[in-house]
Structure formats: structure tokens, C-alpha cells
Amino acid sequence: MSTTAYASSYIYTGFWTNWSKDSIHGATLTLPGRQAGFLGAFLAIFVSATGGQFWKIACFVIHQARAGRKRGDAGDLFHRQTQVIFKNSGSSITTMWDFFSLPFDFRGQRLTRILKCIFLGFVALTNLAAFATASILTSQITKVPGNTTLVYSKNCGYATFPSGFDPSFSKILRVMRLAESAANYARECYGAVYNPIQCNTYPRSQIQYATTKNVPCPFAANRCINNLSVAFDTGHINTHDVFGINAPKHERITYRRVTTCAPINLDDVTRDEHFGLDNLDSTDGTFKNVYAGPVNYGFGSRNSSAPTFSQNLQGVSIGGGSAYAVAGGGWGQWLPIKDLNRTDADVTIMFISFNNIDFVASNDDPIFSAHVPSRSPVGIPAFKPDKEFGVLACAEQHQYCNPNKAEGAPDRCTALTGSELVWGSNTTRDISLLEDTGIKALENNNIGLNDFQKVLAGYSATAQSAGMYFAVFSRGVAAISASETVYQFLQSPLPNDQWLIELSKWFSVGLAGIQQGPLEFATGPQYVGESGTIVRPDANDTFGRQLCKSQVIRESGQYQSFSVLGMSLVLGLGGLIIILSFTVEPAVSHFQRKHKKGNGRREQWEQDDKLHLLMADAARQDSTDMTVADSSRSSEDLETEDEKPGGKPSHASFINQAFFFERRSQDIESTFAEKCLEFTGSGV
């Protein structure tokens, strides 16, 4: 399983702070996909409901602003109808429909009234469209760009292995697996064809770097072929933005790698012999042995009599080899000869061999040079390589900087040097997690690192080991891109700068290794073999535990991150609108009653209520029925029936007469309203 796929199994769910922003804007909630779907749906429904309540407030405000027209105006009935619509609006869509339908209820309406209905309908439509759009865009407001998530695992830590020879080869096998994983990622994400599905996990899909050709030879000038050389420079890589180590600005550092490479000539230290590295005591076969300095290849002390590289000239294949040296460290598998030794850079040497491989076309590349006419075993014209092997060597330098400085102040950085030389004496207090794993906090007081930055520098030092040697040594012929175009011992045509292509791909594999290192620490090593163990931070290791909870990735599948600020704004503003929708009307009514201002508007609001209108209509019907029934009775009957023996009218008589006159009054008002309706409907 790849490191990125493995990391997806350890997504932290809950609240956390994304320090790409400040503590407020970076507050984040990560949920599994199912729960995230429910939350997203709830927010969309909530915004839609808020839109309905906002329209309720708008209707009240518009009604009150338009209230107060004196009765008897020519347009009073039309005005009253629009006011009734606002008062009894169920939603913006029903209000819109009512206004668009109103001109059709009465033929011959004036153009100004039709335009007014259209305008008021569009007011309702605007509210509907605005909140419908807001409901859709809620996911964009609340979700975190790139869907950044936090990784956490109980297995967080480093893999350690016993010192000395390990018969299980657990450490070597682990590095081989890491290199293969990095190579697969580099192939998908650093090549000409970019695979977005595979490259969406790390905070940055690629670590950008600059390529500069024709730089000075990184070794003795006589060693560089045709003065060809190239430099790869990552620039300052921020541990937060690129490594994905989630930390505030004052706890970040930057790391830089500069790798300068060249094709080199080692003819003067190459011999034809009858033994090789794989069989030092044999006299069978013919070997090309290169003596560029003693090596040990990880076992015992360096052997000064053994060749640095040995090629068996028997057989047909493309092959390779490599060795590395650490500047100032007194260790490493190789001690370079003087012309290749650097006191300020680690050195890696790579060999590419061509055992009886024929080239279909001639080539001027300094490594893959082929000009010797030949005929291939299949009978077609071809070219033999000019040499049995080519050699590339690289000088790698590292640098750390403290990005926290006053404006205009000079950069606070270590020297650009070898991996061991950036470290000072280890005199300050130990950091248990890092000390136990053979990695120490960066001690360089010249750049003013705080305690956590020192630990972070040591933590990110795993990047130093993911260099050219990491990209080549364990992958064999698979590390050579040219081998991918060999068929039946025939090498297809290669560009004349194939050596640059090889170096670029190796550098990219190293960068992919830099990306996977911190992530593998956070999730825990996937492979430790038989002899490896995982060192986890203990309860007292504050910085170690902090690092375990600081790795972020981009997760595009099973989890979703939300902005807490975005959700708070949506819920807070929506909740405020909903509360106002229930309180603004009684609050305004209370103010109008208390200060005796706008009582007419308040009364119109109450009178335009649909229940009030229904009661008025029912009262009108009752009044009409009573008028018809009571007209058949004489006033004398009423007086005789309801008078008590003393000659005074009874209490019931007063009630009946009051009710009768009240009904008559309401009937007259209703008749007047009907006449107004007829008057207005005639188009006047």
C-alpha cells in the first residue's frame, strides 16, 4: 500500500486548527463522509429556511412603509390588495405568484398598477433567487479549500534497527520499499503526464525546483566531461506549506536542497581485471573496475583494495551502481578520491553500464554516447556504445532557515553545506523521541530557533537522506529511464541530453521521498521487518506528541473538512434572522402602542390579516341574515316582548338592540367596500 493511501486510514475527526490561517479563520471540523453529507444537507436546508424568515421580515417592513394611505383614494382597493398580500405572505414564491396573478383578476387595470405588480413580484423573486443561491453556495463557504485534513495514528513514530550487520536486511528492505513508493509517486506526479487522482494527497502535489545548466563543475575541473554540469535547487521549502507539518508561523522553518551534478571521466582510475566485486578471488571473466575511493557497502570497514564499481563485461544488459559519501561526518559507504571529495557537500556517484547493448541510432550524450558502427544480432545496422559505462556524480548541499525575522532584517540561515555540517554540538537538553532514534535537535544558535523549531529541524532532517543515492541504489536497472526503451537488446533512439533526463527523474524521486517522510512518521512506519521497532513519543515528550498531531494531507474521498468560522457565520446570521422574524413585529407593535406613533399602521397590519378578513366576512354574512329576519318584526313587537312589568326595557333588550345596530353598521361598511370594488374594477 502506498504511503498516501495508507495515510487515508488515519484521518483525525473532530475540531482542530489549520495554521495556514489564524486561529479564527483556521478553525476546522473534519467528519466522515456520511456525517459530512448530513451536515452539508442541514446547512443547505437551514439557509433555505432562513430565506423564508427573512422574507417575512421584509414583508412586514414593506407593509409598514406603504401603510397610511387615506381611505377614499382612487387606488385604495388596489393598494389594500397589495398590502393584504404582504401581510399574508407564506413564502417569497407564493408572494411572487400572487403579484404576477393580480393584474389578471381585474380586467382593464391601469398600466402603472400592472408595472407595480411586476416590480413587487420581482422583489419577491430576488429574495427567492438570493437565498436559493446562498443555499447552493453554503458548501463553498463552509468547506475547507483543498479539503485539508489532519492525520493521527497511535503508531506515530520512527523505525529503528540494531546497529551492525543485520542478517534479515530489514533496514535495507525498508529503504527499498520507500524508494519504490517514492519512484511510483514521482512517475505519476512529477512526469510529463500528471495524474490528479494519485497526486492529491500531499499539501503540495509537487515540490517545485529550479534547473540551471552550465554551472561550474562541482568537482575538479578535469573530471567534468565537456564542462557539462547542472544544478537543481528547491529554494526554501516551508515545513508547513510543503511538508504539511501544521504549525503557527513562529514554529516553522524552511529547508533547502541544492544538488549539482555532472558527467565525469574516470578513465585514469579504471582497470581491466579478471575479478570484480561479486567475486574478488575469481580469475574468470573480464571486469571493468573503477577505483574512485574505498567502499564498504554497509558491511564492516571500508576496503581500500576493493573497486568502487565493478562491471562484468559478460552478458547483455543495462546495469548500474552507486555509492555515497557524507561530508565532515567521517562515515558513509564511500571515501572519494581527492578530485571528487567535497568538504562542504555530500557526494553520490552513479554508474550506468551497457553490456553489449546496441543503439538503433547514434548518440552524442556524454553518458549514452554511441558512434561505433555495428550490426545487431537481429541483423539491422546499429551503433555500439563508445564506453562500457558512464559515470554521473552529484554534490548535495542542505540549508535550514528561520523565517521569523523583522521586516528588512537579513535572512537567518545555516550555511549551505553537507548534511552533517549543518549540526552544531549537541549540548542542550535531549529530546527523547529524536535522540532515541538517532536524530537530534538542530543546534545552531546563529539562526535563533526556538525549542520546537530545533526539534522540527531534526525531524525534517529525514529529507537529507532522500537524495540521489536514495533514488538509485536499491532500484537497480529500474532507476534508469533509458532501460524502459530497450527491446531485444536494442536501445531505441535517445535524446542527446538523456543524462539530464536521468538526473531530473532521480532528483524528483528524492523530492517525493521528502514528501512521504513526515507523513510516514505521523501514520507510523508501514514496514519494519523482523529486526525493526517503532519508537513512539512517551507521555512526557511534549514536542514528539505535538508532531504526531501536526501532519496534514488533502483527503478527497471518505472525509470532509468544514470551516468552523463559515458554519458559525451561517448559523449565527441565520439564527439571528429567524429570531428577528418572530420578534420584530411584536417589538414594533409595542413601540407604536407605548409611544402612540404609527397606530394607524399597526391597525392596518392587524386588519389585513387573513383571519381578521375572514371574521369580517363572516360577520357581514351574519349581519345580512339578521337584517332579513329582523325586518319582518315591528319595533312594537320588540318593545312588548322584551319589556319587563315595570315598563322599562330589560337587559336582554339592550343587548339585542346593540348587537342589531352593530351588525347594521358592519353591513353598511361591507356594502361600501363592494361598491368600491365595482368602482375600481370598472377601470376608473
mmCIF file of N, CA and C in Angstrom, residues 466-576:
data_model
loop_
_atom_site.group_PDB
_atom_site.id
_atom_site.type_symbol
_atom_site.label_atom_id
_atom_site.label_comp_id
_atom_site.label_asym_id
_atom_site.label_seq_id
_atom_site.Cartn_x
_atom_site.Cartn_y
_atom_site.Cartn_z
ATOM 1 N N ALA A 466 16.857 11.518 1.699
ATOM 2 C CA ALA A 466 16.123 11.211 0.465
ATOM 3 C C ALA A 466 16.760 11.967 -0.696
ATOM 4 N N GLY A 467 17.989 11.598 -1.005
ATOM 5 C CA GLY A 467 18.723 12.264 -2.071
ATOM 6 C C GLY A 467 18.912 11.373 -3.282
ATOM 7 N N MET A 468 19.968 11.658 -4.041
ATOM 8 C CA MET A 468 20.224 10.908 -5.264
ATOM 9 C C MET A 468 20.511 9.429 -4.980
ATOM 10 N N TYR A 469 21.257 9.159 -3.923
ATOM 11 C CA TYR A 469 21.568 7.765 -3.604
ATOM 12 C C TYR A 469 20.295 6.996 -3.259
ATOM 13 N N PHE A 470 19.416 7.622 -2.497
ATOM 14 C CA PHE A 470 18.123 7.018 -2.153
ATOM 15 C C PHE A 470 17.348 6.650 -3.416
ATOM 16 N N ALA A 471 17.420 7.498 -4.439
ATOM 17 C CA ALA A 471 16.640 7.292 -5.661
ATOM 18 C C ALA A 471 17.204 6.192 -6.545
ATOM 19 N N VAL A 472 18.472 5.826 -6.330
ATOM 20 C CA VAL A 472 19.132 4.938 -7.294
ATOM 21 C C VAL A 472 19.510 3.587 -6.710
ATOM 22 N N PHE A 473 20.111 3.570 -5.504
ATOM 23 C CA PHE A 473 20.895 2.395 -5.111
ATOM 24 C C PHE A 473 20.081 1.104 -5.046
ATOM 25 N N SER A 474 18.842 1.164 -4.554
ATOM 26 C CA SER A 474 18.088 -0.074 -4.346
ATOM 27 C C SER A 474 17.225 -0.461 -5.533
ATOM 28 N N ARG A 475 17.113 0.402 -6.515
ATOM 29 C CA ARG A 475 16.185 0.142 -7.607
ATOM 30 C C ARG A 475 16.854 -0.503 -8.815
ATOM 31 N N GLY A 476 18.163 -0.551 -8.815
ATOM 32 C CA GLY A 476 18.856 -1.228 -9.898
ATOM 33 C C GLY A 476 18.569 -0.609 -11.251
ATOM 34 N N VAL A 477 18.385 -1.488 -12.237
ATOM 35 C CA VAL A 477 18.162 -1.011 -13.597
ATOM 36 C C VAL A 477 16.845 -0.255 -13.731
ATOM 37 N N ALA A 478 15.884 -0.471 -12.810
ATOM 38 C CA ALA A 478 14.602 0.239 -12.869
ATOM 39 C C ALA A 478 14.781 1.735 -12.676
ATOM 40 N N ALA A 479 15.900 2.135 -12.052
ATOM 41 C CA ALA A 479 16.145 3.552 -11.838
ATOM 42 C C ALA A 479 16.596 4.257 -13.111
ATOM 43 N N ILE A 480 16.981 3.502 -14.135
ATOM 44 C CA ILE A 480 17.498 4.091 -15.375
ATOM 45 C C ILE A 480 16.361 4.186 -16.382
ATOM 46 N N SER A 481 15.962 5.389 -16.712
ATOM 47 C CA SER A 481 14.818 5.598 -17.609
ATOM 48 C C SER A 481 15.092 5.040 -18.999
ATOM 49 N N ALA A 482 16.340 5.100 -19.438
ATOM 50 C CA ALA A 482 16.669 4.611 -20.786
ATOM 51 C C ALA A 482 16.369 3.128 -20.926
ATOM 52 N N SER A 483 16.426 2.387 -19.824
ATOM 53 C CA SER A 483 16.172 0.946 -19.897
ATOM 54 C C SER A 483 14.725 0.635 -20.266
ATOM 55 N N GLU A 484 13.851 1.594 -20.085
ATOM 56 C CA GLU A 484 12.442 1.377 -20.399
ATOM 57 C C GLU A 484 12.188 1.334 -21.903
ATOM 58 N N THR A 485 13.172 1.748 -22.689
ATOM 59 C CA THR A 485 13.009 1.757 -24.154
ATOM 60 C C THR A 485 13.979 0.794 -24.833
ATOM 61 N N VAL A 486 14.378 -0.251 -24.116
ATOM 62 C CA VAL A 486 15.232 -1.306 -24.683
ATOM 63 C C VAL A 486 14.360 -2.490 -25.071
ATOM 64 N N TYR A 487 14.548 -2.968 -26.312
ATOM 65 C CA TYR A 487 13.783 -4.118 -26.783
ATOM 66 C C TYR A 487 14.720 -5.048 -27.550
ATOM 67 N N GLN A 488 14.753 -6.318 -27.139
ATOM 68 C CA GLN A 488 15.613 -7.311 -27.790
ATOM 69 C C GLN A 488 17.058 -6.825 -27.875
ATOM 70 N N PHE A 489 17.547 -6.289 -26.747
ATOM 71 C CA PHE A 489 18.923 -5.800 -26.639
ATOM 72 C C PHE A 489 19.213 -4.622 -27.557
ATOM 73 N N LEU A 490 18.166 -3.992 -28.031
ATOM 74 C CA LEU A 490 18.314 -2.810 -28.869
ATOM 75 C C LEU A 490 17.784 -1.588 -28.117
ATOM 76 N N GLN A 491 18.612 -0.562 -28.035
ATOM 77 C CA GLN A 491 18.212 0.677 -27.392
ATOM 78 C C GLN A 491 17.599 1.601 -28.432
ATOM 79 N N SER A 492 16.347 1.984 -28.204
ATOM 80 C CA SER A 492 15.689 2.901 -29.137
ATOM 81 C C SER A 492 16.375 4.261 -29.084
ATOM 82 N N PRO A 493 16.140 5.110 -30.063
ATOM 83 C CA PRO A 493 16.828 6.410 -30.095
ATOM 84 C C PRO A 493 16.596 7.210 -28.814
ATOM 85 N N LEU A 494 17.672 7.824 -28.323
ATOM 86 C CA LEU A 494 17.631 8.644 -27.115
ATOM 87 C C LEU A 494 18.011 10.081 -27.459
ATOM 88 N N PRO A 495 17.471 11.048 -26.724
ATOM 89 C CA PRO A 495 17.896 12.432 -26.954
ATOM 90 C C PRO A 495 19.341 12.636 -26.507
ATOM 91 N N ASN A 496 19.971 13.673 -27.017
ATOM 92 C CA ASN A 496 21.374 13.931 -26.692
ATOM 93 C C ASN A 496 21.571 14.498 -25.289
ATOM 94 N N ASP A 497 20.471 14.744 -24.591
ATOM 95 C CA ASP A 497 20.566 15.185 -23.194
ATOM 96 C C ASP A 497 19.904 14.176 -22.262
ATOM 97 N N GLN A 498 20.026 12.894 -22.604
ATOM 98 C CA GLN A 498 19.431 11.852 -21.775
ATOM 99 C C GLN A 498 19.993 11.877 -20.357
ATOM 100 N N TRP A 499 21.243 12.270 -20.219
ATOM 101 C CA TRP A 499 21.836 12.341 -18.879
ATOM 102 C C TRP A 499 21.090 13.332 -17.987
ATOM 103 N N LEU A 500 20.598 14.433 -18.580
ATOM 104 C CA LEU A 500 19.809 15.394 -17.827
ATOM 105 C C LEU A 500 18.457 14.808 -17.427
ATOM 106 N N ILE A 501 17.857 14.035 -18.330
ATOM 107 C CA ILE A 501 16.567 13.405 -18.035
ATOM 108 C C ILE A 501 16.709 12.440 -16.866
ATOM 109 N N GLU A 502 17.785 11.643 -16.883
ATOM 110 C CA GLU A 502 18.014 10.693 -15.785
ATOM 111 C C GLU A 502 18.173 11.425 -14.460
ATOM 112 N N LEU A 503 18.995 12.472 -14.457
ATOM 113 C CA LEU A 503 19.231 13.213 -13.221
ATOM 114 C C LEU A 503 17.950 13.880 -12.712
ATOM 115 N N SER A 504 17.166 14.454 -13.623
ATOM 116 C CA SER A 504 15.919 15.114 -13.220
ATOM 117 C C SER A 504 14.970 14.129 -12.561
ATOM 118 N N LYS A 505 14.868 12.944 -13.124
ATOM 119 C CA LYS A 505 13.964 11.946 -12.545
ATOM 120 C C LYS A 505 14.466 11.463 -11.194
ATOM 121 N N TRP A 506 15.770 11.297 -11.038
ATOM 122 C CA TRP A 506 16.302 10.892 -9.745
ATOM 123 C C TRP A 506 16.060 11.980 -8.700
ATOM 124 N N PHE A 507 16.260 13.216 -9.105
ATOM 125 C CA PHE A 507 16.019 14.313 -8.173
ATOM 126 C C PHE A 507 14.548 14.351 -7.768
ATOM 127 N N SER A 508 13.653 14.083 -8.703
ATOM 128 C CA SER A 508 12.215 14.064 -8.413
ATOM 129 C C SER A 508 11.859 12.940 -7.455
ATOM 130 N N VAL A 509 12.502 11.783 -7.607
ATOM 131 C CA VAL A 509 12.257 10.674 -6.681
ATOM 132 C C VAL A 509 12.675 11.077 -5.267
ATOM 133 N N GLY A 510 13.809 11.779 -5.167
ATOM 134 C CA GLY A 510 14.243 12.260 -3.858
ATOM 135 C C GLY A 510 13.247 13.233 -3.251
ATOM 136 N N LEU A 511 12.686 14.113 -4.074
ATOM 137 C CA LEU A 511 11.687 15.063 -3.562
ATOM 138 C C LEU A 511 10.428 14.338 -3.102
ATOM 139 N N ALA A 512 10.026 13.322 -3.846
ATOM 140 C CA ALA A 512 8.875 12.521 -3.416
ATOM 141 C C ALA A 512 9.175 11.837 -2.086
ATOM 142 N N GLY A 513 10.426 11.428 -1.900
ATOM 143 C CA GLY A 513 10.827 10.850 -0.620
ATOM 144 C C GLY A 513 10.744 11.861 0.509
ATOM 145 N N ILE A 514 11.090 13.125 0.205
ATOM 146 C CA ILE A 514 10.956 14.185 1.202
ATOM 147 C C ILE A 514 9.496 14.328 1.616
ATOM 148 N N GLN A 515 8.594 14.255 0.647
ATOM 149 C CA GLN A 515 7.171 14.417 0.944
ATOM 150 C C GLN A 515 6.619 13.273 1.789
ATOM 151 N N GLN A 516 7.079 12.060 1.523
ATOM 152 C CA GLN A 516 6.493 10.922 2.228
ATOM 153 C C GLN A 516 7.081 10.726 3.624
ATOM 154 N N GLY A 517 8.259 11.300 3.893
ATOM 155 C CA GLY A 517 8.899 11.102 5.189
ATOM 156 C C GLY A 517 8.061 11.573 6.368
ATOM 157 N N PRO A 518 7.663 12.864 6.421
ATOM 158 C CA PRO A 518 6.854 13.331 7.558
ATOM 159 C C PRO A 518 5.516 12.607 7.675
ATOM 160 N N LEU A 519 4.927 12.273 6.524
ATOM 161 C CA LEU A 519 3.634 11.591 6.563
ATOM 162 C C LEU A 519 3.782 10.195 7.139
ATOM 163 N N GLU A 520 4.874 9.531 6.821
ATOM 164 C CA GLU A 520 5.058 8.186 7.364
ATOM 165 C C GLU A 520 5.332 8.225 8.862
ATOM 166 N N PHE A 521 5.978 9.278 9.329
ATOM 167 C CA PHE A 521 6.173 9.419 10.770
ATOM 168 C C PHE A 521 4.830 9.544 11.478
ATOM 169 N N ALA A 522 3.923 10.355 10.919
ATOM 170 C CA ALA A 522 2.633 10.595 11.562
ATOM 171 C C ALA A 522 1.758 9.350 11.585
ATOM 172 N N THR A 523 1.797 8.565 10.526
ATOM 173 C CA THR A 523 0.963 7.361 10.465
ATOM 174 C C THR A 523 1.651 6.141 11.052
ATOM 175 N N GLY A 524 2.958 6.231 11.235
ATOM 176 C CA GLY A 524 3.725 5.092 11.711
ATOM 177 C C GLY A 524 4.320 4.325 10.538
ATOM 178 N N PRO A 525 5.543 3.826 10.672
ATOM 179 C CA PRO A 525 6.195 3.091 9.579
ATOM 180 C C PRO A 525 5.363 1.898 9.129
ATOM 181 N N GLN A 526 5.255 1.734 7.822
ATOM 182 C CA GLN A 526 4.474 0.616 7.294
ATOM 183 C C GLN A 526 5.244 -0.696 7.386
ATOM 184 N N TYR A 527 6.568 -0.603 7.262
ATOM 185 C CA TYR A 527 7.359 -1.832 7.250
ATOM 186 C C TYR A 527 8.590 -1.645 8.129
ATOM 187 N N VAL A 528 8.786 -2.537 9.076
ATOM 188 C CA VAL A 528 9.991 -2.512 9.907
ATOM 189 C C VAL A 528 10.727 -3.845 9.858
ATOM 190 N N GLY A 529 10.153 -4.845 9.206
ATOM 191 C CA GLY A 529 10.825 -6.132 9.064
ATOM 192 C C GLY A 529 10.929 -6.897 10.366
ATOM 193 N N GLU A 530 11.836 -7.853 10.377
ATOM 194 C CA GLU A 530 11.990 -8.720 11.545
ATOM 195 C C GLU A 530 12.720 -8.036 12.687
ATOM 196 N N SER A 531 13.660 -7.167 12.356
ATOM 197 C CA SER A 531 14.505 -6.604 13.406
ATOM 198 C C SER A 531 14.139 -5.177 13.778
ATOM 199 N N GLY A 532 13.263 -4.523 13.031
ATOM 200 C CA GLY A 532 12.942 -3.134 13.298
ATOM 201 C C GLY A 532 11.902 -2.960 14.389
ATOM 202 N N THR A 533 11.948 -1.842 15.052
ATOM 203 C CA THR A 533 10.956 -1.480 16.070
ATOM 204 C C THR A 533 10.508 -0.034 15.832
ATOM 205 N N ILE A 534 9.334 0.295 16.361
ATOM 206 C CA ILE A 534 8.801 1.648 16.234
ATOM 207 C C ILE A 534 8.967 2.362 17.568
ATOM 208 N N VAL A 535 9.611 3.505 17.551
ATOM 209 C CA VAL A 535 9.777 4.324 18.747
ATOM 210 C C VAL A 535 8.701 5.397 18.742
ATOM 211 N N ARG A 536 7.818 5.344 19.715
ATOM 212 C CA ARG A 536 6.725 6.301 19.824
ATOM 213 C C ARG A 536 7.037 7.319 20.913
ATOM 214 N N PRO A 537 6.526 8.520 20.800
ATOM 215 C CA PRO A 537 6.764 9.510 21.857
ATOM 216 C C PRO A 537 6.076 9.105 23.149
ATOM 217 N N ASP A 538 6.790 9.266 24.259
ATOM 218 C CA ASP A 538 6.179 8.909 25.538
ATOM 219 C C ASP A 538 5.323 10.057 26.054
ATOM 220 N N ALA A 539 4.706 9.843 27.193
ATOM 221 C CA ALA A 539 3.741 10.810 27.721
ATOM 222 C C ALA A 539 4.382 12.146 28.056
ATOM 223 N N ASN A 540 5.675 12.152 28.394
ATOM 224 C CA ASN A 540 6.359 13.385 28.776
ATOM 225 C C ASN A 540 7.005 14.097 27.589
ATOM 226 N N ASP A 541 6.926 13.502 26.430
ATOM 227 C CA ASP A 541 7.574 14.079 25.251
ATOM 228 C C ASP A 541 6.598 15.046 24.568
ATOM 229 N N THR A 542 6.582 16.280 25.042
ATOM 230 C CA THR A 542 5.612 17.268 24.553
ATOM 231 C C THR A 542 5.772 17.514 23.066
ATOM 232 N N PHE A 543 6.986 17.738 22.636
ATOM 233 C CA PHE A 543 7.221 18.064 21.234
ATOM 234 C C PHE A 543 6.946 16.872 20.319
ATOM 235 N N GLY A 544 7.332 15.692 20.785
ATOM 236 C CA GLY A 544 7.081 14.499 19.977
ATOM 237 C C GLY A 544 5.603 14.256 19.777
ATOM 238 N N ARG A 545 4.839 14.408 20.843
ATOM 239 C CA ARG A 545 3.390 14.222 20.739
ATOM 240 C C ARG A 545 2.763 15.314 19.880
ATOM 241 N N GLN A 546 3.310 16.514 19.957
ATOM 242 C CA GLN A 546 2.807 17.590 19.119
ATOM 243 C C GLN A 546 3.039 17.282 17.639
ATOM 244 N N LEU A 547 4.206 16.734 17.322
ATOM 245 C CA LEU A 547 4.488 16.370 15.929
ATOM 246 C C LEU A 547 3.540 15.279 15.438
ATOM 247 N N CYS A 548 3.183 14.368 16.324
ATOM 248 C CA CYS A 548 2.281 13.289 15.926
ATOM 249 C C CYS A 548 0.895 13.809 15.542
ATOM 250 N N LYS A 549 0.549 14.990 16.034
ATOM 251 C CA LYS A 549 -0.769 15.557 15.752
ATOM 252 C C LYS A 549 -0.671 16.786 14.853
ATOM 253 N N SER A 550 0.377 16.837 14.049
ATOM 254 C CA SER A 550 0.614 18.044 13.246
ATOM 255 C C SER A 550 0.666 17.793 11.750
ATOM 256 N N GLN A 551 0.459 16.578 11.307
ATOM 257 C CA GLN A 551 0.595 16.295 9.876
ATOM 258 C C GLN A 551 -0.752 16.437 9.170
ATOM 259 N N VAL A 552 -0.774 17.225 8.108
ATOM 260 C CA VAL A 552 -1.998 17.398 7.328
ATOM 261 C C VAL A 552 -1.803 16.847 5.923
ATOM 262 N N ILE A 553 -2.904 16.390 5.344
ATOM 263 C CA ILE A 553 -2.922 15.929 3.962
ATOM 264 C C ILE A 553 -4.199 16.455 3.315
ATOM 265 N N ARG A 554 -4.302 16.248 2.028
ATOM 266 C CA ARG A 554 -5.545 16.561 1.318
ATOM 267 C C ARG A 554 -6.296 15.255 1.107
ATOM 268 N N GLU A 555 -7.513 15.198 1.611
ATOM 269 C CA GLU A 555 -8.320 13.975 1.531
ATOM 270 C C GLU A 555 -9.523 14.250 0.644
ATOM 271 N N SER A 556 -9.667 13.495 -0.430
ATOM 272 C CA SER A 556 -10.747 13.779 -1.381
ATOM 273 C C SER A 556 -11.776 12.658 -1.455
ATOM 274 N N GLY A 557 -11.756 11.738 -0.507
ATOM 275 C CA GLY A 557 -12.656 10.602 -0.612
ATOM 276 C C GLY A 557 -13.642 10.466 0.523
ATOM 277 N N GLN A 558 -13.211 9.888 1.621
ATOM 278 C CA GLN A 558 -14.123 9.446 2.661
ATOM 279 C C GLN A 558 -14.367 10.478 3.754
ATOM 280 N N TYR A 559 -13.630 11.570 3.751
ATOM 281 C CA TYR A 559 -13.770 12.569 4.814
ATOM 282 C C TYR A 559 -13.933 13.959 4.206
ATOM 283 N N GLN A 560 -14.512 14.848 5.010
ATOM 284 C CA GLN A 560 -14.730 16.219 4.553
ATOM 285 C C GLN A 560 -14.451 17.173 5.703
ATOM 286 N N SER A 561 -13.741 18.264 5.392
ATOM 287 C CA SER A 561 -13.436 19.281 6.400
ATOM 288 C C SER A 561 -14.281 20.518 6.170
ATOM 289 N N PHE A 562 -14.749 21.093 7.271
ATOM 290 C CA PHE A 562 -15.583 22.290 7.224
ATOM 291 C C PHE A 562 -14.905 23.421 7.991
ATOM 292 N N SER A 563 -15.109 24.627 7.505
ATOM 293 C CA SER A 563 -14.635 25.813 8.213
ATOM 294 C C SER A 563 -15.592 26.122 9.365
ATOM 295 N N VAL A 564 -15.080 26.120 10.576
ATOM 296 C CA VAL A 564 -15.923 26.425 11.735
ATOM 297 C C VAL A 564 -16.413 27.862 11.661
ATOM 298 N N LEU A 565 -15.561 28.774 11.178
ATOM 299 C CA LEU A 565 -15.978 30.167 11.033
ATOM 300 C C LEU A 565 -17.115 30.288 10.025
ATOM 301 N N GLY A 566 -16.989 29.593 8.900
ATOM 302 C CA GLY A 566 -18.050 29.633 7.894
ATOM 303 C C GLY A 566 -19.362 29.100 8.433
ATOM 304 N N MET A 567 -19.288 27.966 9.132
ATOM 305 C CA MET A 567 -20.510 27.410 9.725
ATOM 306 C C MET A 567 -21.083 28.346 10.786
ATOM 307 N N SER A 568 -20.214 28.966 11.572
ATOM 308 C CA SER A 568 -20.687 29.874 12.624
ATOM 309 C C SER A 568 -21.396 31.078 12.021
ATOM 310 N N LEU A 569 -20.838 31.600 10.931
ATOM 311 C CA LEU A 569 -21.474 32.741 10.280
ATOM 312 C C LEU A 569 -22.842 32.360 9.725
ATOM 313 N N VAL A 570 -22.904 31.190 9.084
ATOM 314 C CA VAL A 570 -24.175 30.743 8.516
ATOM 315 C C VAL A 570 -25.206 30.524 9.612
ATOM 316 N N LEU A 571 -24.813 29.803 10.658
ATOM 317 C CA LEU A 571 -25.759 29.503 11.735
ATOM 318 C C LEU A 571 -26.077 30.750 12.557
ATOM 319 N N GLY A 572 -25.066 31.592 12.800
ATOM 320 C CA GLY A 572 -25.294 32.791 13.605
ATOM 321 C C GLY A 572 -26.190 33.799 12.906
ATOM 322 N N LEU A 573 -25.853 34.134 11.665
ATOM 323 C CA LEU A 573 -26.674 35.096 10.925
ATOM 324 C C LEU A 573 -28.064 34.530 10.652
ATOM 325 N N GLY A 574 -28.108 33.239 10.294
ATOM 326 C CA GLY A 574 -29.405 32.622 10.057
ATOM 327 C C GLY A 574 -30.257 32.594 11.309
ATOM 328 N N GLY A 575 -29.632 32.239 12.441
ATOM 329 C CA GLY A 575 -30.376 32.225 13.696
ATOM 330 C C GLY A 575 -30.880 33.606 14.079
ATOM 331 N N LEU A 576 -30.035 34.632 13.832
ATOM 332 C CA LEU A 576 -30.459 35.997 14.138
ATOM 333 C C LEU A 576 -31.651 36.413 13.281
#
